[in-house]
Amino acid sequence: MRDVLLALIVVVMMGCGRAAPDPRMRELLGKTEPQLIERMGPPDFKNTLAGGKWGDEMRGGVRELLQKRGLPDTTEVLEYQWRSGEYNYAAWMLRENGEWVTVDAVSWHKSEQF
């Protein structure tokens, strides 16, 4: 009985939560800016981040990536966002060898707030 109750709790919690991040976002990693636009279409929102102006936790992954690479917070990061149906998508790019290259990407349900 305990196992059935535990399974029911897990199912309910999963159903009440937002959808898990889209695993296809990993496919975007390493794509250049033109390849990213080809795959996702023109972004609905474009932003350049630099100077430690990172804002909310949505950008935490790219901030951690900069730290792991030993890059300063002042490193310029290009951010694209898209809205599509129930989900929003974001990708962040760093300049590598003269090209913008995707280094992080996430998706989230439109009802989530950052």
XYZ file of N, CA and C in Angstrom:
342
model
N 0.817 -1.193 0.000
C 0.000 0.000 0.000
C 0.860 1.255 0.000
N 1.942 1.226 0.775
C 2.844 2.364 0.848
C 3.416 2.678 -0.520
N 3.785 1.642 -1.302
C 4.348 1.845 -2.639
C 3.328 2.463 -3.588
N 2.082 2.052 -3.465
C 1.022 2.611 -4.310
C 0.827 4.084 -3.984
N 0.828 4.417 -2.696
C 0.670 5.798 -2.275
C 1.843 6.655 -2.769
N 3.034 6.132 -2.639
C 4.221 6.846 -3.114
C 4.147 7.074 -4.620
N 3.753 6.060 -5.371
C 3.632 6.196 -6.828
C 2.580 7.236 -7.184
N 1.468 7.251 -6.450
C 0.411 8.228 -6.701
C 0.912 9.647 -6.428
N 1.655 9.826 -5.354
C 2.211 11.145 -5.034
C 3.143 11.617 -6.140
N 3.990 10.737 -6.625
C 4.914 11.088 -7.698
C 4.153 11.490 -8.955
N 3.138 10.731 -9.319
C 2.342 11.037 -10.519
C 1.649 12.385 -10.373
N 1.060 12.632 -9.220
C 0.370 13.902 -8.991
C 1.351 15.063 -9.047
N 2.495 14.905 -8.406
C 3.489 15.978 -8.416
C 3.980 16.259 -9.826
N 4.187 15.230 -10.606
C 4.642 15.414 -11.985
C 3.561 16.107 -12.803
N 2.313 15.754 -12.576
C 1.215 16.354 -13.323
C 0.986 17.802 -12.953
N 1.253 18.163 -11.710
C 1.031 19.536 -11.263
C 2.161 20.461 -11.654
N 3.314 19.909 -11.859
C 4.461 20.734 -12.208
C 4.463 21.106 -13.673
N 5.382 21.923 -14.035
C 5.520 22.316 -15.426
C 6.246 21.209 -16.179
N 6.131 21.236 -17.480
C 6.788 20.213 -18.298
C 8.294 20.285 -18.115
N 8.930 19.154 -18.233
C 10.388 19.092 -18.123
C 11.012 19.847 -19.290
N 12.231 20.365 -19.112
C 12.893 21.065 -20.205
C 12.985 20.188 -21.452
N 12.873 20.816 -22.583
C 12.897 20.132 -23.868
C 14.306 19.599 -24.146
N 14.474 18.265 -24.224
C 15.809 17.712 -24.460
C 16.381 18.112 -25.817
N 15.526 18.558 -26.732
C 16.026 18.992 -28.041
C 16.877 20.251 -27.944
N 16.789 20.944 -26.820
C 17.587 22.158 -26.661
C 19.072 21.828 -26.709
N 19.430 20.625 -26.290
C 20.832 20.201 -26.348
C 21.349 20.160 -27.776
N 20.446 19.901 -28.719
C 20.837 19.857 -30.133
C 21.319 21.208 -30.635
N 20.956 22.264 -29.931
C 21.347 23.607 -30.358
C 22.766 23.965 -29.940
N 23.287 23.270 -28.956
C 24.628 23.585 -28.471
C 25.662 23.390 -29.580
N 26.529 24.386 -29.732
C 27.562 24.326 -30.762
C 27.130 24.902 -32.099
N 25.846 25.216 -32.248
C 25.366 25.799 -33.502
C 25.813 27.257 -33.594
N 26.183 27.677 -34.798
C 26.522 29.080 -35.020
C 25.232 29.892 -35.099
N 25.361 31.201 -35.077
C 24.170 32.053 -35.137
C 23.312 31.757 -36.371
N 23.880 31.679 -37.586
C 23.038 31.347 -38.750
C 22.381 29.969 -38.637
N 23.099 28.974 -38.097
C 22.526 27.645 -37.923
C 21.386 27.662 -36.911
N 21.542 28.448 -35.854
C 20.507 28.569 -34.835
C 19.244 29.195 -35.425
N 19.410 30.256 -36.198
C 18.256 30.914 -36.824
C 17.604 29.989 -37.845
N 18.407 29.221 -38.552
C 17.852 28.261 -39.509
C 16.988 27.225 -38.789
N 17.433 26.790 -37.631
C 16.722 25.755 -36.860
C 15.490 26.307 -36.138
N 15.629 27.520 -35.537
C 14.576 28.057 -34.679
C 13.764 29.181 -35.324
N 14.266 29.747 -36.407
C 13.620 30.909 -37.007
C 14.154 32.186 -36.379
N 13.774 33.335 -36.942
C 14.239 34.606 -36.362
C 13.742 34.728 -34.920
N 14.574 35.236 -34.022
C 14.155 35.341 -32.622
C 13.086 36.415 -32.438
N 12.245 36.213 -31.431
C 11.255 37.216 -31.045
C 11.898 38.311 -30.197
N 13.011 37.980 -29.583
C 13.694 38.901 -28.686
C 15.188 38.657 -28.815
N 15.951 39.721 -28.901
C 17.414 39.626 -29.007
C 18.011 40.608 -28.006
N 19.008 40.134 -27.256
C 19.608 40.956 -26.214
C 21.099 40.647 -26.139
N 21.884 41.669 -25.835
C 23.308 41.468 -25.582
C 23.547 41.699 -24.101
N 24.108 40.690 -23.453
C 24.397 40.758 -22.027
C 25.886 40.960 -21.833
N 26.242 41.840 -20.934
C 27.649 42.056 -20.593
C 27.705 42.910 -19.334
N 28.869 42.990 -18.772
C 29.050 43.856 -17.614
C 28.376 43.361 -16.359
N 28.138 42.036 -16.278
C 27.538 41.468 -15.077
C 26.049 41.723 -14.942
N 25.384 42.238 -15.977
C 23.942 42.518 -15.933
C 23.181 41.266 -16.354
N 23.062 40.329 -15.405
C 22.493 39.026 -15.749
C 21.034 38.882 -15.376
N 20.526 39.714 -14.475
C 19.106 39.642 -14.153
C 18.727 38.405 -13.368
N 17.735 37.674 -13.867
C 17.109 36.575 -13.135
C 17.840 35.241 -13.256
N 17.279 34.235 -12.562
C 17.916 32.912 -12.515
C 17.883 32.171 -13.843
N 17.071 32.631 -14.783
C 17.017 31.963 -16.087
C 18.409 31.944 -16.744
N 19.194 32.952 -16.458
C 20.518 33.067 -17.077
C 21.634 32.457 -16.221
N 21.254 31.742 -15.175
C 22.245 31.162 -14.267
C 23.181 30.181 -14.942
N 22.672 29.401 -15.885
C 23.509 28.406 -16.562
C 24.621 29.043 -17.370
N 24.318 30.124 -18.060
C 25.349 30.775 -18.864
C 26.352 31.494 -17.959
N 25.886 32.027 -16.843
C 26.794 32.672 -15.885
C 27.769 31.630 -15.319
N 27.266 30.439 -14.981
C 28.123 29.358 -14.485
C 29.119 28.918 -15.557
N 28.659 28.874 -16.808
C 29.533 28.482 -17.913
C 30.702 29.455 -18.058
N 30.426 30.736 -17.936
C 31.497 31.737 -18.004
C 32.516 31.497 -16.902
N 32.024 31.214 -15.699
C 32.920 30.950 -14.573
C 33.774 29.717 -14.826
N 33.160 28.641 -15.339
C 33.903 27.408 -15.621
C 34.977 27.625 -16.680
N 34.691 28.500 -17.644
C 35.665 28.792 -18.707
C 36.679 29.853 -18.293
N 36.526 30.377 -17.081
C 37.443 31.400 -16.598
C 37.251 32.746 -17.284
N 36.049 32.997 -17.790
C 35.766 34.251 -18.481
C 35.132 35.241 -17.498
N 35.450 36.516 -17.629
C 34.883 37.507 -16.709
C 33.406 37.762 -16.986
N 32.701 38.308 -15.981
C 31.290 38.668 -16.139
C 31.076 39.708 -17.227
N 32.133 40.400 -17.598
C 32.027 41.432 -18.637
C 32.046 40.850 -20.045
N 32.199 39.530 -20.176
C 32.195 38.873 -21.483
C 30.840 39.100 -22.147
N 30.865 39.510 -23.411
C 29.628 39.754 -24.147
C 28.955 38.422 -24.494
N 27.668 38.337 -24.195
C 26.865 37.151 -24.473
C 25.645 37.596 -25.277
N 25.383 36.910 -26.374
C 24.215 37.195 -27.196
C 23.085 36.265 -26.778
N 21.924 36.830 -26.487
C 20.761 36.059 -26.041
C 19.639 36.196 -27.069
N 19.076 35.055 -27.471
C 17.892 35.030 -28.338
C 16.780 34.337 -27.578
N 15.535 34.821 -27.792
C 14.373 34.152 -27.208
C 13.288 34.023 -28.265
N 12.526 32.929 -28.147
C 11.406 32.647 -29.041
C 10.194 32.261 -28.212
N 9.024 32.575 -28.731
C 7.765 32.121 -28.145
C 7.093 31.230 -29.181
N 6.643 30.071 -28.732
C 6.006 29.146 -29.659
C 4.958 28.330 -28.915
N 3.704 28.658 -29.130
C 2.631 27.910 -28.478
C 2.712 28.015 -26.973
N 2.793 26.876 -26.316
C 2.805 26.816 -24.856
C 4.188 27.060 -24.255
N 5.226 27.132 -25.092
C 6.583 27.187 -24.566
C 7.365 28.389 -25.075
N 8.338 28.771 -24.268
C 9.312 29.792 -24.626
C 10.670 29.112 -24.682
N 11.545 29.665 -25.496
C 12.882 29.104 -25.687
C 13.905 30.225 -25.617
N 15.079 29.917 -25.107
C 16.168 30.888 -25.072
C 17.470 30.186 -25.402
N 18.346 30.909 -26.063
C 19.686 30.398 -26.366
C 20.681 31.521 -26.131
N 21.860 31.148 -25.648
C 22.924 32.108 -25.391
C 24.150 31.725 -26.198
N 24.779 32.741 -26.760
C 25.941 32.521 -27.622
C 27.134 33.339 -27.147
N 28.302 32.733 -27.302
C 29.574 33.418 -27.081
C 30.290 33.520 -28.418
N 31.116 34.545 -28.561
C 31.897 34.692 -29.783
C 33.124 33.785 -29.691
N 33.235 32.869 -30.652
C 34.367 31.939 -30.729
C 34.903 31.957 -32.151
N 36.167 32.279 -32.290
C 36.811 32.344 -33.608
C 36.038 33.240 -34.575
N 35.538 34.374 -34.055
C 34.849 35.344 -34.894
C 33.384 35.043 -35.171
N 32.841 33.939 -34.643
C 31.433 33.585 -34.874
C 30.718 33.442 -33.540
N 29.418 33.787 -33.533
C 28.597 33.533 -32.364
C 28.240 32.048 -32.359
N 28.521 31.376 -31.238
C 28.278 29.936 -31.102
C 27.402 29.694 -29.873
N 26.378 28.876 -30.020
C 25.447 28.570 -28.936
C 26.138 27.744 -27.857
N 26.091 28.265 -26.612
C 26.740 27.575 -25.495
C 25.750 27.103 -24.438
N 24.512 27.612 -24.493
C 23.499 27.185 -23.532
C 22.133 27.461 -24.151
N 21.150 26.636 -23.811
C 19.789 26.804 -24.327
C 18.809 26.150 -23.359
N 17.653 26.783 -23.181
C 16.620 26.252 -22.291
C 15.245 26.471 -22.890
N 14.276 25.740 -22.361
C 12.871 25.962 -22.706
C 12.087 25.978 -21.403
N 10.943 26.667 -21.424
C 10.088 26.704 -20.245
C 8.648 26.966 -20.672
N 7.724 26.519 -19.837
C 6.307 26.712 -20.097
C 5.979 28.193 -19.959
N 5.095 28.687 -20.787
C 4.785 30.110 -20.802
C 4.204 30.616 -19.481
N 3.689 29.726 -18.643
C 3.136 30.145 -17.362
C 4.222 30.366 -16.305
N 5.450 29.920 -16.563
C 6.527 30.116 -15.600
C 7.019 31.550 -15.640
N 7.300 32.091 -14.477
C 7.803 33.458 -14.357
C 9.210 33.431 -13.798
N 10.054 34.305 -14.300
C 11.428 34.433 -13.779
C 11.584 35.785 -13.132
